[in-house]
Amino acid sequence: MKDMMTSVEGALGAAVVDYSSGMALGTLGGGKDLDLTVAAAGNTDVIRAKVRTMELLGLTGQIEDILITLESQYHLIRLVTGRSGNGLFLYLVLDKSRSNLAMARHQLKRVEEQLEV
């Protein structure tokens, strides 16, 4: 999580989340206006809904990431692949005015590849 916060310009908060339970396994950043544990639980529902929709559509590819764009923030959700991270996702909140979305996605992918659980 520290790598997500320090390597991505404009990062406001980061979390590693178990999407089977919705529980944040760790958080960094956030604040009174950004409760990362509440966001982790809510974004678990986002992932579950997308997986159900893909199943209904017969789509067989894997979700790499999900982007939610707000007026002043980007919320990036990246599913962790591989045996050690199955059932986890990385969650990163960015200040829209201070971040580069393409670089943030690239850095989040790098973090995901290096993640050891």
Coordinates of N, CA and C in Angstrom, one line a residue:
M1 N 0.8 -1.2 0.0 CA 0.0 0.0 0.0 C 0.9 1.3 0.0
K2 N 1.9 1.2 0.7 CA 2.8 2.3 0.8 C 3.3 2.7 -0.6
D3 N 3.6 1.6 -1.4 CA 4.1 1.8 -2.8 C 3.0 2.5 -3.6
M4 N 1.7 2.1 -3.4 CA 0.6 2.7 -4.2 C 0.6 4.2 -3.8
M5 N 0.7 4.5 -2.6 CA 0.6 5.9 -2.1 C 1.8 6.8 -2.6
T6 N 3.0 6.2 -2.5 CA 4.1 7.0 -2.8 C 4.5 7.1 -4.3
S7 N 4.1 6.1 -5.1 CA 4.5 6.0 -6.5 C 3.5 6.6 -7.4
V8 N 2.3 7.0 -6.9 CA 1.3 7.5 -7.8 C 1.0 8.9 -7.3
E9 N 1.3 9.9 -8.2 CA 1.0 11.3 -7.9 C -0.5 11.5 -7.7
G10 N -0.8 12.2 -6.6 CA -2.2 12.5 -6.3 C -3.0 11.5 -5.6
A11 N -2.3 10.4 -5.1 CA -3.0 9.4 -4.3 C -3.5 9.9 -3.0
L12 N -4.8 9.6 -2.7 CA -5.4 10.0 -1.5 C -5.6 8.9 -0.5
G13 N -5.7 7.7 -1.0 CA -5.9 6.5 -0.2 C -5.7 5.3 -0.9
A14 N -5.4 4.2 -0.2 CA -5.2 2.9 -0.8 C -5.6 1.8 0.1
A15 N -6.0 0.7 -0.4 CA -6.4 -0.5 0.4 C -6.2 -1.8 -0.3
V16 N -6.0 -2.8 0.4 CA -6.0 -4.2 -0.1 C -7.3 -4.8 0.5
V17 N -8.1 -5.4 -0.3 CA -9.4 -5.8 0.1 C -9.7 -7.3 -0.3
D18 N -10.3 -8.0 0.6 CA -10.8 -9.3 0.4 C -12.2 -9.2 -0.2
Y19 N -12.5 -9.5 -1.4 CA -13.8 -9.3 -2.0 C -14.8 -10.4 -1.7
S20 N -14.3 -11.5 -1.1 CA -15.3 -12.5 -0.6 C -16.0 -12.0 0.6
S21 N -15.3 -11.3 1.5 CA -15.9 -10.8 2.7 C -16.2 -9.3 2.7
G22 N -15.5 -8.5 1.8 CA -15.6 -7.1 1.8 C -14.8 -6.4 2.8
M23 N -13.9 -7.1 3.5 CA -13.1 -6.6 4.6 C -11.8 -6.0 4.0
A24 N -11.4 -4.8 4.4 CA -10.1 -4.3 4.1 C -9.1 -4.9 4.9
L25 N -8.1 -5.5 4.3 CA -7.0 -6.2 5.0 C -6.0 -5.2 5.5
G26 N -5.9 -4.0 4.8 CA -5.0 -3.0 5.2 C -5.4 -1.7 4.4
T27 N -5.2 -0.6 5.0 CA -5.5 0.7 4.4 C -4.4 1.7 4.7
L28 N -4.3 2.7 3.9 CA -3.3 3.8 4.1 C -3.9 5.0 3.5
G29 N -3.9 6.1 4.2 CA -4.4 7.4 3.7 C -5.9 7.5 4.1
G30 N -6.6 8.1 3.2 CA -8.1 8.3 3.5 C -8.2 9.5 4.5
G31 N -9.3 9.5 5.2 CA -9.6 10.6 6.2 C -11.0 10.6 6.5
K32 N -11.5 11.7 7.1 CA -12.9 11.8 7.5 C -13.8 11.9 6.3
D33 N -13.3 12.4 5.2 CA -14.2 12.4 4.0 C -14.0 11.2 3.1
L34 N -13.1 10.3 3.5 CA -12.8 9.1 2.7 C -12.5 8.0 3.6
D35 N -13.6 7.3 4.0 CA -13.4 6.1 4.9 C -13.2 4.9 4.1
L36 N -11.9 4.5 4.1 CA -11.5 3.4 3.2 C -12.1 2.1 3.5
T37 N -12.5 1.8 4.8 CA -13.1 0.5 5.1 C -14.5 0.5 4.6
V38 N -15.3 1.6 4.6 CA -16.6 1.7 4.0 C -16.5 1.5 2.5
A39 N -15.5 2.2 1.9 CA -15.4 2.2 0.5 C -15.0 0.7 0.0
A40 N -14.2 0.1 0.8 CA -13.8 -1.3 0.5 C -15.0 -2.2 0.4
A41 N -15.9 -2.1 1.4 CA -17.1 -2.9 1.5 C -18.0 -2.6 0.3
G42 N -18.2 -1.3 0.0 CA -19.0 -0.9 -1.1 C -18.5 -1.4 -2.5
N43 N -17.2 -1.3 -2.6 CA -16.6 -1.7 -3.9 C -16.6 -3.2 -4.1
T44 N -16.7 -3.9 -3.1 CA -16.9 -5.4 -3.2 C -18.2 -5.7 -3.9
D45 N -19.2 -4.9 -3.6 CA -20.5 -5.0 -4.3 C -20.3 -4.7 -5.8
V46 N -19.5 -3.7 -6.1 CA -19.3 -3.3 -7.5 C -18.7 -4.5 -8.3
I47 N -17.7 -5.1 -7.7 CA -17.0 -6.3 -8.3 C -18.0 -7.4 -8.5
R48 N -18.7 -7.7 -7.5 CA -19.7 -8.8 -7.6 C -20.7 -8.6 -8.7
A49 N -21.2 -7.4 -8.8 CA -22.2 -7.0 -9.8 C -21.6 -7.2 -11.2
K50 N -20.3 -6.7 -11.4 CA -19.7 -6.9 -12.7 C -19.4 -8.3 -13.1
V51 N -19.0 -9.1 -12.1 CA -18.8 -10.5 -12.4 C -20.1 -11.2 -12.8
R52 N -21.2 -10.9 -12.0 CA -22.5 -11.5 -12.4 C -22.9 -11.0 -13.8
T53 N -22.7 -9.8 -14.1 CA -23.1 -9.3 -15.5 C -22.3 -10.0 -16.5
M54 N -21.0 -10.2 -16.3 CA -20.1 -10.9 -17.3 C -20.6 -12.3 -17.5
E55 N -21.0 -13.0 -16.4 CA -21.5 -14.3 -16.5 C -22.8 -14.4 -17.3
L56 N -23.7 -13.4 -17.1 CA -25.0 -13.4 -17.8 C -24.8 -13.1 -19.3
L57 N -23.7 -12.3 -19.6 CA -23.4 -12.0 -21.0 C -22.6 -13.1 -21.7
G58 N -22.1 -14.0 -20.9 CA -21.2 -15.1 -21.4 C -19.8 -14.6 -21.7
L59 N -19.4 -13.5 -21.1 CA -18.0 -13.0 -21.3 C -17.0 -13.9 -20.5
T60 N -16.0 -14.3 -21.2 CA -15.0 -15.2 -20.5 C -13.7 -14.5 -20.1
G61 N -13.5 -13.3 -20.5 CA -12.3 -12.6 -20.1 C -12.3 -12.3 -18.6
Q62 N -11.1 -11.9 -18.1 CA -11.0 -11.5 -16.7 C -11.0 -10.0 -16.6
I63 N -11.5 -9.5 -15.5 CA -11.5 -8.1 -15.2 C -10.1 -7.7 -14.8
E64 N -9.5 -6.7 -15.5 CA -8.2 -6.2 -15.1 C -8.4 -5.1 -14.0
D65 N -9.2 -4.1 -14.4 CA -9.4 -3.0 -13.4 C -10.8 -2.4 -13.7
I66 N -11.3 -1.7 -12.7 CA -12.5 -0.9 -12.9 C -12.2 0.5 -12.5
L67 N -12.7 1.4 -13.2 CA -12.5 2.8 -13.0 C -13.9 3.5 -12.7
I68 N -13.9 4.2 -11.6 CA -15.1 5.0 -11.2 C -14.6 6.5 -11.2
T69 N -15.2 7.3 -12.0 CA -14.8 8.7 -12.1 C -15.8 9.6 -11.4
L70 N -15.3 10.3 -10.4 CA -16.2 11.3 -9.7 C -15.8 12.7 -10.2
E71 N -16.5 13.7 -9.7 CA -16.2 15.1 -10.1 C -14.7 15.4 -9.8
S72 N -14.2 15.0 -8.6 CA -12.9 15.4 -8.2 C -11.9 14.3 -8.0
Q73 N -12.4 13.1 -8.2 CA -11.6 11.9 -7.8 C -11.7 10.8 -8.9
Y74 N -10.7 10.0 -9.0 CA -10.7 8.7 -9.7 C -10.6 7.6 -8.6
H75 N -11.4 6.6 -8.8 CA -11.4 5.4 -7.9 C -11.0 4.2 -8.8
L76 N -9.8 3.6 -8.5 CA -9.3 2.5 -9.3 C -9.4 1.2 -8.5
I77 N -10.0 0.2 -9.1 CA -10.1 -1.1 -8.5 C -9.4 -2.1 -9.4
R78 N -8.4 -2.8 -8.9 CA -7.6 -3.7 -9.6 C -7.7 -5.1 -9.0
L79 N -8.3 -6.1 -9.7 CA -8.3 -7.4 -9.1 C -6.9 -8.1 -9.1
V80 N -6.6 -8.7 -8.1 CA -5.3 -9.4 -8.0 C -5.4 -10.8 -8.6
T81 N -4.5 -11.1 -9.5 CA -4.5 -12.4 -10.1 C -3.5 -13.3 -9.6
G82 N -3.5 -14.5 -9.9 CA -2.6 -15.5 -9.3 C -3.1 -16.2 -8.1
R83 N -2.5 -17.3 -7.8 CA -3.0 -18.1 -6.6 C -2.8 -17.3 -5.3
S84 N -1.8 -16.6 -5.1 CA -1.5 -16.0 -3.8 C -2.5 -14.8 -3.5
G85 N -3.1 -14.2 -4.6 CA -3.9 -13.1 -4.4 C -5.4 -13.3 -4.8
N86 N -5.7 -14.5 -5.1 CA -7.1 -14.8 -5.6 C -8.1 -14.4 -4.5
G87 N -9.1 -13.6 -4.9 CA -10.1 -13.1 -4.0 C -9.8 -11.7 -3.4
L88 N -8.7 -11.1 -3.9 CA -8.3 -9.8 -3.4 C -8.4 -8.8 -4.5
F89 N -8.5 -7.5 -4.1 CA -8.4 -6.4 -5.0 C -7.7 -5.3 -4.4
L90 N -7.0 -4.5 -5.2 CA -6.3 -3.3 -4.8 C -7.3 -2.1 -5.1
Y91 N -7.3 -1.2 -4.2 CA -8.2 0.0 -4.3 C -7.4 1.2 -4.1
L92 N -7.5 2.1 -5.1 CA -6.7 3.4 -5.0 C -7.6 4.6 -5.4
V93 N -7.5 5.6 -4.5 CA -8.3 6.8 -4.7 C -7.3 7.9 -5.1
L94 N -7.6 8.6 -6.2 CA -6.7 9.7 -6.7 C -7.4 11.0 -6.7
D95 N -6.7 12.1 -6.5 CA -7.2 13.4 -6.7 C -7.1 13.6 -8.2
K96 N -8.2 13.9 -8.8 CA -8.3 14.0 -10.3 C -7.5 15.1 -10.9
S97 N -7.4 16.2 -10.1 CA -6.6 17.3 -10.7 C -5.1 17.2 -10.6
R98 N -4.6 16.2 -9.7 CA -3.2 16.1 -9.5 C -2.7 14.8 -10.0
S99 N -3.5 14.0 -10.7 CA -3.0 12.6 -11.0 C -3.0 12.4 -12.6
N100 N -2.2 11.5 -13.0 CA -2.2 11.0 -14.4 C -2.8 9.6 -14.4
L101 N -4.0 9.5 -14.9 CA -4.7 8.2 -14.8 C -4.0 7.1 -15.5
A102 N -3.4 7.3 -16.7 CA -2.6 6.3 -17.4 C -1.4 5.8 -16.5
M103 N -0.7 6.7 -15.9 CA 0.4 6.3 -15.1 C -0.1 5.6 -13.8
A104 N -1.2 6.0 -13.3 CA -1.7 5.4 -12.1 C -2.1 3.9 -12.4
R105 N -2.7 3.7 -13.5 CA -3.1 2.3 -13.9 C -1.8 1.5 -14.1
H106 N -0.8 2.0 -14.7 CA 0.4 1.3 -14.9 C 1.1 1.0 -13.6
Q107 N 1.1 1.9 -12.7 CA 1.8 1.7 -11.4 C 1.0 0.7 -10.6
L108 N -0.4 0.7 -10.6 CA -1.2 -0.2 -9.9 C -1.0 -1.6 -10.4
K109 N -0.8 -1.8 -11.7 CA -0.5 -3.1 -12.3 C 0.8 -3.6 -11.8
R110 N 1.8 -2.7 -11.7 CA 3.1 -3.1 -11.3 C 3.0 -3.6 -9.8
V111 N 2.3 -2.8 -9.0 CA 2.1 -3.2 -7.6 C 1.5 -4.6 -7.5
E112 N 0.4 -4.8 -8.3 CA -0.3 -6.0 -8.2 C 0.6 -7.2 -8.6
E113 N 1.5 -7.0 -9.6 CA 2.4 -8.1 -10.0 C 3.4 -8.4 -8.9
Q114 N 3.8 -7.4 -8.1 CA 4.8 -7.7 -7.1 C 4.2 -8.0 -5.7
L115 N 2.9 -8.0 -5.6 CA 2.2 -8.2 -4.3 C 2.5 -9.6 -3.8
E116 N 2.9 -9.8 -2.6 CA 3.0 -11.1 -1.9 C 2.1 -11.1 -0.8
V117 N 1.2 -12.1 -0.8 CA 0.2 -12.2 0.3 C 0.6 -13.4 1.2

